[in-house]
Amino acid sequence: MTSHLSFFKELYSLDTLDTRFTTSTSTPVLSSPRTGQSRSTQDRPKESEQPKEGSLPKWKTLEFLSYYTLLGIAIPLMFKAAMEVSRVTHPNYPNYEKLLDAGWIPQRKVDNSDAQYSTFRDNIPYLLILLIAHPLLRKVFNKYRPLPRAKFLESVELQSRANGNRTQMTSESRAEDRLSQRKTYDIGFSLVLLTGLHGISVFKILIILYLNFLLATRLPKNKIPLATWIFNIGILFANELASGYQFSILANFIMPWSAESEKSTDNWGSVLDSYGGLVSRWEIMFNITVLRLISFNMDYYWSLNQYGSSPIEKKQLDPSALPERERVSSPASPSAYSLSNYYAYILYSPLYLAGPILTFNDYIYQSRYRVGSITPRRTTFYGIRFLITLLVMELVLHFIYAVAISKSSPVWAIYTPFQLSMLGFFNLHIIWLKLLLPWRFFRLWALVDGIDPPENMVRCMSNNYSALAFWRGWHRSFNRWIVRYIYIPLGGSGRTDVKSGWDKARGVANFLAVFTFVALWHDINLKLLVWGWLITLFVLPEILAMMAFPKKKWENHKNVYRVICGIGAVGNVMLMMAANLVGFAVGLDGLMGLLNGILGSYSGLGFLCIACVVLFVGIQVLFEMREEELRQGIRLKC
């Protein structure tokens, strides 16, 4: 029994998910060959030896025992309500039955109506083949193309050891050879994969990449940032408006007479378009590539500001065991910003389609040195977690048809307020799962290949009560990218030493600029713009509440402060759910239909009051979970 508990404890530990959660960004992660755990985790003081940061545990108090009772009743009822409206006998079932596919669970169909997730779900077998074949082919490649100076460096190192010293030259040379070896394979495999995915359109992608590289390396230094942003935001719009620059349209533009004399489907452009690969609409997957284009250009631009010795030399750090902060912020050597390294980074196969996003500096470092956070045990546990999450998603899609119901333009009046709220609630959780699974799969692929990108999802969607903290943990690698390349360059939240109204206004304006970019990056449509602006609007109450109720003034009334925060967090959760339903699920009209169904009757208002009480109870449990993390010395900002 104890061994099973320890297994699940390790399986669902933050250290298994991502060592960045349990290790300071200024501390290098050194793996243990025996356990596969990071040394920073192993060397962490025992709980009794740690400074007491959190409050005394409340888990066994009468207050929390009553919370467990209430949640034990509420949570099963939530699943029951969502499953009841998904039954074959429900009056609305015939309206959305055509959106369901045959399932693998007896007597149940599967809701595979979400186009984005169905693309991933239907191709899981082929993706698994890639996950296995890509690292194995790398081993074969490395065997027949070994490090060019490996034998020579080995003899040099043996000689240096015999003389009582170990030269830095051998380590650096080996790192350069490893980078050269990896990038050669990365470029070759990526070109084959992209040709299979996008066919003839691979040339369009390579041209865009080359133009961006020229901007960074040929323009005067002071023009690089502005040119980079104009070019890449312009590419987002151009890709959308030009529908991926179809060759048939290009042929009609270059040779307009051919459009008059021949059928448009018979010109040479249409013939080329027919070789579009498995995913002919390459432009819908290019948004994630734009982030890497900007990362390379800005990292290169900041490297030009580096004078004298590198920060690594100044801080006397071991180049082969740098902490993450230095891997990201310290510029690579000037020779690393080459066209071949650029293509290898942008087109890196495991992260090309969906991320997570790795900065150029970090990619180059991890190609030179294998980081200590990657161990067979941790990667295996991470893979097990992915498979469990995939099973959970399959069960949800077989028993709760929230997505298909929302797509069928239902008459909301036939649902009770409780059922309406659960449709919205589970719709959001399916969105969370449909993003979590591809991100974890592609990160797992990268880990197997020896690259450790950041984990994108820190907490379950239900494990959030702060809008600000929620966006730090949702698509976390994108959030870190935004902070590095947009938020901080714009000035962040303002000066930390001055708390003026202008400073707060500037911080809100920067937040609005960030979410406007985020909305446009996701897709160029009004619905997502409204979502981005709603997010900014709904963050304001939390900011104002933090100003009105500063934590320091309530040090002697912690329980009262906890209740006040809980009441505010209930409003936060409601607003976050509304904004995300508009942006990613039912749209503004669908949200209005849901709200009218819930608020349009006295029974709906009564249900809303009960729902607020249940949310308050759940949020108190979340508060205590954060306190428990503090007691263990873990400080997550989400």
XYZ file of C-alpha atoms in Angstrom:
638
model
C 0.000 0.000 0.000
C 2.787 2.388 0.974
C 4.670 1.655 -2.246
C 1.550 2.413 -4.306
C 1.050 5.705 -2.479
C 4.669 6.715 -2.989
C 4.364 5.811 -6.684
C 1.343 8.075 -7.191
C 2.906 10.787 -5.052
C 5.953 10.836 -7.319
C 3.829 10.464 -10.445
C 1.804 13.581 -9.610
C 4.598 15.601 -8.033
C 5.510 18.992 -9.453
C 9.074 17.769 -9.918
C 7.847 15.078 -12.318
C 5.768 17.604 -14.229
C 8.608 20.118 -14.625
C 11.678 20.690 -12.453
C 11.215 24.429 -13.048
C 8.379 24.302 -10.472
C 10.574 22.910 -7.684
C 13.915 24.479 -8.566
C 14.816 28.149 -8.562
C 15.546 29.591 -12.011
C 18.946 30.595 -10.637
C 19.797 27.033 -9.532
C 21.193 24.452 -11.968
C 19.466 21.064 -12.094
C 21.880 18.150 -11.725
C 20.338 14.723 -12.165
C 21.077 11.684 -10.061
C 21.868 8.580 -12.106
C 20.372 6.321 -9.459
C 16.985 7.981 -8.774
C 16.512 10.268 -11.745
C 15.551 13.116 -9.409
C 17.090 16.539 -9.589
C 19.773 17.132 -6.998
C 18.154 20.400 -6.003
C 15.043 18.404 -5.089
C 17.006 15.699 -3.297
C 18.998 18.228 -1.321
C 15.917 20.185 -0.281
C 15.701 20.340 3.505
C 13.202 18.118 5.223
C 9.861 19.688 5.984
C 10.772 20.036 9.656
C 13.967 21.869 8.723
C 12.310 24.383 6.396
C 11.351 27.881 7.480
C 7.645 28.071 8.220
C 6.245 30.226 5.397
C 2.629 29.040 5.318
C 0.037 29.174 8.080
C -0.838 26.229 10.313
C -2.600 23.430 8.394
C -6.413 23.577 8.364
C -7.062 20.234 6.675
C -8.383 18.527 9.834
C -10.324 21.486 11.280
C -14.107 21.413 11.700
C -14.399 24.131 9.056
C -12.681 22.040 6.386
C -14.481 18.843 7.402
C -17.729 20.644 6.579
C -16.219 21.747 3.269
C -15.393 18.128 2.378
C -19.007 17.133 3.052
C -20.407 19.876 0.827
C -17.950 19.196 -2.026
C -18.559 15.446 -1.704
C -22.215 16.114 -2.500
C -21.743 18.879 -5.100
C -19.079 17.322 -7.351
C -20.963 14.068 -8.157
C -24.109 16.147 -8.848
C -22.115 18.282 -11.316
C -21.090 15.211 -13.321
C -24.623 13.789 -13.066
C -26.168 16.970 -14.523
C -23.757 17.033 -17.482
C -24.255 13.328 -18.185
C -28.058 13.581 -17.998
C -28.226 16.134 -20.824
C -25.970 13.834 -22.894
C -28.295 10.849 -22.763
C -29.963 9.406 -25.851
C -33.355 10.002 -24.211
C -32.856 13.764 -23.836
C -35.198 15.847 -26.077
C -32.271 17.738 -27.645
C -30.259 14.605 -28.522
C -31.572 14.276 -32.125
C -30.400 17.842 -32.856
C -26.734 17.068 -32.263
C -26.562 13.305 -32.841
C -25.120 13.905 -36.332
C -22.094 15.608 -34.699
C -21.185 12.443 -32.769
C -18.956 9.632 -34.007
C -18.903 5.933 -33.173
C -17.093 5.367 -29.869
C -15.036 2.514 -28.480
C -17.082 2.310 -25.253
C -20.119 0.013 -25.734
C -23.429 1.827 -26.345
C -21.755 5.239 -26.253
C -20.850 7.586 -29.083
C -17.941 10.001 -28.827
C -18.120 13.779 -29.139
C -15.365 14.365 -31.685
C -17.002 17.537 -33.019
C -14.230 19.932 -32.022
C -12.225 20.313 -35.254
C -9.003 21.273 -33.500
C -8.945 18.334 -31.110
C -10.304 15.811 -33.627
C -7.263 16.507 -35.845
C -4.995 15.538 -32.954
C -7.148 12.606 -31.776
C -7.482 11.043 -35.219
C -3.727 11.197 -35.802
C -2.512 9.895 -32.426
C -1.270 6.562 -33.903
C 0.844 8.369 -36.492
C 2.153 10.824 -33.908
C 3.197 7.929 -31.663
C 5.138 6.457 -34.588
C 6.923 9.796 -35.001
C 7.673 9.972 -31.267
C 9.378 6.581 -31.442
C 10.993 6.867 -34.883
C 12.480 10.367 -34.523
C 14.776 9.633 -31.511
C 15.677 6.175 -32.872
C 16.689 7.621 -36.239
C 18.793 10.190 -34.386
C 20.674 7.359 -32.683
C 21.290 5.725 -36.056
C 22.411 9.069 -37.491
C 24.759 9.691 -34.553
C 26.253 6.223 -34.956
C 27.135 6.750 -38.599
C 28.039 10.406 -38.161
C 29.836 10.546 -34.789
C 31.179 13.725 -33.248
C 33.967 14.747 -35.637
C 36.573 15.439 -32.985
C 35.462 12.899 -30.387
C 38.530 10.634 -30.524
C 40.931 13.546 -30.672
C 39.255 15.307 -27.744
C 39.258 12.093 -25.738
C 43.015 11.784 -26.149
C 43.480 15.457 -25.233
C 41.368 15.027 -22.109
C 43.279 11.914 -21.036
C 46.518 13.814 -21.501
C 45.242 16.787 -19.509
C 44.103 14.498 -16.673
C 47.514 12.868 -16.630
C 49.003 16.339 -16.185
C 46.632 17.076 -13.298
C 44.255 19.490 -15.045
C 41.205 19.402 -17.262
C 41.084 21.828 -20.129
C 38.013 23.957 -20.830
C 38.822 23.550 -24.514
C 37.718 19.909 -24.588
C 34.339 20.695 -22.994
C 33.639 23.633 -25.321
C 34.759 21.746 -28.412
C 32.636 18.760 -27.514
C 29.646 21.069 -26.988
C 30.174 22.668 -30.403
C 30.429 19.259 -32.033
C 27.235 18.120 -30.296
C 25.431 21.226 -31.557
C 26.683 20.615 -35.091
C 25.596 16.988 -34.960
C 22.136 17.728 -33.585
C 21.349 20.619 -35.925
C 22.324 18.601 -39.001
C 19.849 15.892 -38.053
C 17.203 18.420 -36.932
C 17.262 20.283 -40.250
C 17.195 17.098 -42.332
C 14.342 15.451 -40.406
C 12.350 18.708 -40.266
C 12.516 19.224 -44.015
C 11.270 15.683 -44.630
C 8.455 16.117 -42.063
C 7.418 19.528 -43.411
C 7.374 18.251 -46.981
C 5.058 15.456 -45.893
C 2.844 17.849 -43.960
C 2.688 20.813 -46.339
C 4.002 19.533 -49.668
C 5.073 22.244 -52.092
C 4.174 24.930 -49.530
C 7.381 24.120 -47.657
C 9.088 26.580 -50.009
C 6.725 29.365 -48.889
C 7.676 28.658 -45.275
C 11.407 28.642 -46.004
C 11.161 31.953 -47.891
C 9.349 33.636 -44.974
C 11.957 32.278 -42.573
C 14.815 33.524 -44.733
C 13.313 37.026 -45.048
C 13.000 37.224 -41.246
C 16.633 36.097 -40.869
C 17.743 38.857 -43.255
C 15.883 41.457 -41.185
C 17.818 40.466 -38.075
C 21.253 40.110 -39.633
C 21.313 42.779 -42.348
C 19.492 45.770 -40.897
C 21.186 48.370 -38.658
C 20.953 47.352 -35.015
C 18.506 50.064 -33.933
C 15.993 49.067 -36.636
C 15.843 45.344 -35.826
C 13.097 45.386 -33.110
C 10.591 47.544 -35.004
C 11.223 45.764 -38.307
C 10.838 42.384 -36.591
C 7.456 43.226 -35.079
C 6.082 44.891 -38.206
C 7.187 41.979 -40.401
C 5.856 39.209 -38.160
C 2.515 40.846 -37.314
C 2.213 41.615 -41.016
C 2.830 37.934 -41.793
C -0.021 36.945 -39.445
C -2.420 39.192 -41.378
C -0.995 38.327 -44.796
C -1.241 34.583 -44.193
C -4.888 34.982 -43.219
C -5.915 37.409 -45.961
C -4.012 35.617 -48.745
C -5.185 32.150 -47.630
C -1.642 30.813 -47.523
C -0.597 32.379 -50.873
C -2.211 29.750 -53.088
C -0.314 29.165 -56.314
C -3.557 29.295 -58.323
C -4.173 32.887 -57.218
C -0.528 33.723 -57.888
C -0.780 32.218 -61.387
C -3.860 34.285 -62.202
C -2.083 37.407 -60.931
C 1.092 36.813 -62.936
C -0.678 35.533 -66.070
C -4.198 37.038 -66.028
C -4.850 35.921 -69.590
C -4.608 32.276 -68.493
C -7.556 32.810 -66.163
C -9.649 33.959 -69.110
C -8.591 31.271 -71.581
C -8.522 28.293 -69.205
C -10.484 27.055 -66.277
C -8.932 28.347 -63.061
C -8.609 24.753 -61.850
C -6.454 23.831 -64.829
C -3.660 26.413 -64.565
C -0.193 25.565 -63.352
C -0.887 27.139 -59.975
C -3.767 24.779 -59.285
C -1.561 21.841 -60.210
C 1.042 22.965 -57.658
C -1.672 23.520 -55.027
C -2.718 19.895 -55.475
C 0.622 18.882 -53.927
C -0.269 20.458 -50.616
C 0.724 17.537 -48.389
C -1.299 16.097 -45.524
C -2.096 19.568 -44.149
C -2.451 21.892 -47.133
C -3.448 24.869 -44.972
C 0.015 25.379 -43.544
C -0.807 28.957 -42.498
C -3.114 27.838 -39.666
C -0.120 26.216 -37.959
C 2.299 29.046 -38.648
C 1.311 31.251 -35.698
C 3.493 29.270 -33.296
C 6.394 29.630 -35.763
C 6.018 33.429 -35.688
C 6.857 33.360 -31.971
C 10.123 31.569 -32.705
C 10.940 34.038 -35.497
C 10.569 36.912 -33.043
C 12.554 35.030 -30.388
C 15.545 34.562 -32.693
C 15.553 38.171 -33.872
C 15.221 39.668 -30.394
C 17.756 37.302 -28.818
C 20.169 38.197 -31.602
C 19.441 41.925 -31.148
C 20.098 41.748 -27.398
C 23.293 39.794 -28.019
C 24.607 42.792 -29.981
C 24.426 44.820 -26.762
C 26.830 42.420 -25.074
C 30.299 43.870 -24.635
C 33.384 42.321 -23.111
C 33.215 38.962 -21.379
C 29.942 37.038 -21.224
C 27.713 37.022 -18.097
C 28.635 33.355 -17.614
C 32.329 34.234 -17.321
C 31.613 37.208 -15.058
C 29.546 35.074 -12.684
C 32.082 32.214 -12.917
C 29.370 29.676 -13.757
C 29.942 26.198 -15.136
C 28.916 26.473 -18.829
C 27.817 22.833 -18.881
C 25.383 23.226 -15.942
C 23.706 26.606 -16.263
C 20.478 27.413 -14.411
C 17.475 28.132 -16.603
C 17.599 31.891 -16.085
C 21.084 32.040 -17.556
C 20.193 29.676 -20.401
C 17.418 32.048 -21.468
C 18.954 35.455 -20.778
C 22.641 34.898 -21.538
C 23.334 35.394 -25.250
C 24.889 32.581 -27.216
C 28.241 33.076 -28.914
C 28.118 35.304 -32.059
C 28.738 32.278 -34.286
C 25.613 30.562 -32.884
C 23.310 33.049 -34.635
C 23.914 31.372 -37.990
C 21.436 30.485 -40.712
C 21.773 26.733 -40.082
C 21.183 27.083 -36.324
C 18.260 29.391 -37.105
C 16.564 26.849 -39.379
C 17.244 24.021 -36.924
C 15.592 26.020 -34.116
C 12.574 27.292 -36.064
C 11.785 23.918 -37.647
C 12.641 21.644 -34.683
C 10.186 18.785 -35.290
C 8.852 17.949 -31.777
C 7.934 21.588 -31.083
C 7.093 22.801 -34.596
C 3.342 22.163 -34.694
C 2.168 23.319 -31.265
C 5.114 24.118 -28.990
C 5.792 24.476 -26.085
C 7.826 27.554 -26.944
C 11.547 27.461 -26.287
C 13.671 30.582 -26.734
C 16.508 30.501 -29.250
C 19.162 30.941 -26.546
C 17.799 28.007 -24.555
C 17.519 25.783 -27.629
C 21.144 26.429 -28.572
C 22.295 25.730 -25.018
C 20.354 22.459 -24.775
C 21.710 21.404 -28.174
C 25.231 21.943 -26.829
C 24.714 20.357 -23.399
C 22.162 17.815 -22.172
C 20.358 19.376 -19.200
C 20.205 17.510 -15.899
C 16.410 17.718 -15.652
C 15.986 15.021 -18.312
C 16.191 11.500 -16.851
C 14.645 8.208 -18.037
C 12.566 7.895 -14.867
C 11.106 11.397 -15.008
C 10.367 11.099 -18.733
C 8.658 7.730 -18.180
C 6.482 9.156 -15.406
C 5.636 12.133 -17.595
C 4.559 9.727 -20.351
C 2.341 7.809 -17.913
C 0.670 11.067 -16.875
C -0.005 11.862 -20.533
C -1.665 8.464 -21.077
C -3.843 8.883 -17.955
C -4.927 12.341 -19.113
C -5.729 10.950 -22.570
C -7.930 8.277 -20.952
C -9.737 10.932 -18.881
C -10.430 12.962 -22.042
C -11.791 9.867 -23.789
C -14.172 9.155 -20.896
C -15.374 12.769 -20.847
C -15.992 12.825 -24.616
C -17.918 9.527 -24.428
C -20.216 10.559 -21.565
C -20.490 14.379 -21.725
C -21.438 15.891 -25.086
C -21.010 19.536 -24.059
C -19.182 20.587 -27.257
C -21.696 19.001 -29.646
C -24.616 20.489 -27.696
C -23.149 24.012 -27.872
C -22.485 23.597 -31.630
C -26.075 22.522 -32.377
C -27.570 25.973 -31.562
C -29.838 24.495 -28.892
C -32.929 26.027 -27.347
C -31.421 26.870 -23.968
C -34.860 27.067 -22.325
C -35.180 23.258 -22.262
C -32.288 23.043 -19.788
C -32.429 23.824 -16.064
C -30.118 26.560 -14.724
C -27.933 23.865 -13.133
C -27.648 21.968 -16.425
C -26.834 25.174 -18.321
C -24.045 26.066 -15.919
C -22.607 22.538 -16.135
C -22.629 22.674 -19.946
C -20.535 25.828 -19.772
C -18.343 24.412 -16.993
C -17.505 21.162 -18.792
C -17.135 22.965 -22.107
C -14.289 24.946 -20.554
C -12.711 21.807 -19.104
C -12.805 20.094 -22.485
C -11.049 23.154 -23.933
C -8.420 22.802 -21.208
C -7.949 19.097 -21.931
C -7.893 19.510 -25.730
C -4.999 21.959 -25.375
C -3.258 20.114 -22.560
C -2.982 16.828 -24.462
C -1.202 18.068 -27.634
C 1.106 20.282 -25.578
C 2.053 17.410 -23.287
C 2.490 15.007 -26.185
C 4.870 17.304 -28.057
C 6.764 18.132 -24.864
C 7.054 14.383 -24.180
C 8.467 13.951 -27.699
C 11.030 16.693 -27.026
C 11.997 15.148 -23.662
C 12.561 11.766 -25.310
C 14.742 13.586 -27.851
C 16.828 15.302 -25.143
C 15.290 18.811 -25.126
C 13.410 20.127 -22.068
C 10.894 22.879 -22.971
C 8.684 24.466 -20.292
C 5.481 22.731 -19.236
C 2.494 24.637 -20.637
C -0.195 23.772 -18.073
C 0.671 24.128 -14.398
C -2.685 23.540 -12.746
C -6.054 22.052 -13.587
C -8.493 24.659 -14.857
C -10.610 24.276 -11.704
C -7.546 24.942 -9.556
C -7.583 28.700 -10.208
C -9.226 31.682 -8.573
C -7.062 34.633 -9.677
C -7.250 36.018 -13.218
C -3.661 37.260 -13.027
C -2.347 33.939 -11.707
C -4.488 31.965 -14.156
C -2.780 33.543 -17.151
C 0.651 32.845 -15.712
C -0.142 29.126 -15.629
C -2.255 28.775 -18.791
C -0.073 28.187 -21.879
C 2.840 28.942 -19.604
C 5.580 28.888 -22.231
C 3.597 31.471 -24.242
C 3.144 33.550 -21.092
C 6.894 33.481 -20.452
C 7.490 34.424 -24.078
C 5.093 37.382 -23.739
C 6.778 38.571 -20.547
C 10.256 38.398 -22.125
C 9.493 39.863 -25.546
C 6.465 42.157 -24.994
C 5.509 42.917 -21.396
C 8.930 43.794 -19.969
C 10.065 45.797 -23.055
C 6.804 47.812 -22.765
C 7.585 48.591 -19.123
C 5.709 45.796 -17.359
C 3.399 46.857 -14.553
C 5.365 50.065 -14.025
C 7.883 51.137 -11.443
C 7.874 48.976 -8.346
C 9.028 51.825 -6.095
C 6.216 54.186 -7.100
C 2.527 53.270 -6.734
C 1.009 56.240 -8.585
C -2.272 56.155 -10.492
C -0.379 56.794 -13.728
C 1.810 53.797 -13.020
C -1.228 51.565 -12.509
C -2.863 52.954 -15.653
C 0.268 52.209 -17.648
C 0.303 48.664 -16.311
C -3.324 48.160 -17.386
C -2.556 49.667 -20.824
C 0.342 47.231 -21.222
C -1.975 44.395 -20.186
C -4.459 45.518 -22.870
C -1.689 45.631 -25.492
C -0.576 42.127 -24.509
C -4.045 40.588 -24.759
C -4.787 42.401 -28.013
C -1.680 40.728 -29.455
C -2.667 37.392 -27.898
C -6.149 37.598 -29.469
C -4.778 38.509 -32.920
C -2.140 35.790 -32.616
C -4.762 33.132 -31.933
C -6.939 34.156 -34.853
C -7.877 37.363 -36.645
C -11.563 37.644 -35.792
C -13.805 39.884 -33.722
C -14.804 37.156 -31.243
C -11.237 36.735 -29.995
C -10.637 40.489 -29.929
C -13.690 40.817 -27.688
C -12.243 37.992 -25.565
C -8.902 39.801 -25.228
C -10.563 43.045 -24.193
C -12.915 41.239 -21.789
C -9.903 39.616 -20.119
C -8.357 43.050 -19.575
C -11.652 44.447 -18.300
C -12.227 41.522 -15.944
C -8.711 41.786 -14.501
C -9.413 45.341 -13.321
C -11.647 44.318 -10.356
C -8.874 42.074 -9.032
C -6.279 44.850 -9.346
C -8.595 47.367 -7.659
C -9.429 44.880 -4.884
C -5.720 44.267 -4.228
C -5.231 48.027 -3.910
C -8.251 48.400 -1.599
C -7.374 45.377 0.584
C -3.569 45.122 0.814
C -2.471 41.931 2.540
C -0.099 43.679 4.961
C -2.946 45.579 6.612
C -4.726 42.350 7.512
C -1.846 40.502 9.178
C -3.719 40.466 12.505
C -7.034 39.405 10.932
C -5.989 36.602 8.612
C -9.247 34.648 8.790
C -11.302 37.743 7.981
C -8.966 38.510 5.102
C -9.296 34.930 3.848
C -13.100 35.302 3.762
C -12.879 38.660 1.935
C -10.494 37.155 -0.622
C -12.799 34.167 -1.047
C -15.779 36.412 -1.823
C -13.715 38.360 -4.359
C -12.375 35.159 -5.898
C -15.939 33.904 -6.520
C -16.530 36.969 -8.703
C -13.165 36.383 -10.391
C -14.062 32.812 -11.305
C -17.421 33.892 -12.737
C -15.810 36.570 -14.902
C -13.034 34.258 -16.125
C -15.557 31.604 -17.113
C -17.627 34.170 -19.005
C -14.633 35.588 -20.911
C -13.338 32.159 -21.936
C -16.766 30.928 -23.001
C -16.962 33.936 -25.345
C -13.467 33.443 -26.743
C -13.225 29.689 -27.143
C -16.626 28.037 -26.801
C -20.093 29.490 -27.401
C -19.325 33.084 -28.435
C -21.064 36.236 -27.204
C -24.535 35.184 -28.394
C -24.143 31.751 -26.804
C -23.047 33.311 -23.524
C -26.077 35.611 -23.525
C -28.291 32.562 -24.083
C -26.674 30.766 -21.152
C -27.008 33.813 -18.886
C -30.654 34.373 -19.840
C -31.387 30.739 -19.059
C -29.712 30.994 -15.636
C -30.779 34.500 -14.585
C -34.206 34.575 -16.267
C -36.091 32.968 -13.392
C -36.237 32.941 -9.607
C -35.085 29.323 -9.589
C -32.077 30.383 -11.665
C -31.209 33.159 -9.211
C -31.565 30.700 -6.336
C -29.229 28.293 -8.095
C -26.728 31.125 -8.660
C -26.628 31.815 -4.923
C -26.008 28.125 -4.169
C -23.324 28.013 -6.872
C -21.558 30.995 -5.281
C -21.524 29.213 -1.910
C -20.035 26.053 -3.473
C -17.435 28.137 -5.329
C -16.547 29.911 -2.075
C -16.007 26.560 -0.362
C -13.886 25.258 -3.227
C -11.798 28.435 -3.239
C -11.077 28.077 0.470
C -9.667 24.608 -0.299
C -7.543 26.144 -3.087
C -6.223 28.755 -0.637
C -5.147 25.973 1.704
C -3.483 24.092 -1.153
C -1.359 27.196 -1.850
C -0.469 27.392 1.836
C 0.549 23.728 1.780
C 2.905 24.451 -1.115
C 4.494 27.260 0.899
C 5.005 24.890 3.815
C 6.915 22.615 1.420
C 9.075 25.488 0.185
C 7.352 25.713 -3.224
C 6.481 29.156 -4.528
C 4.447 29.118 -7.725
C 3.167 32.408 -9.067
C -0.044 30.862 -10.315
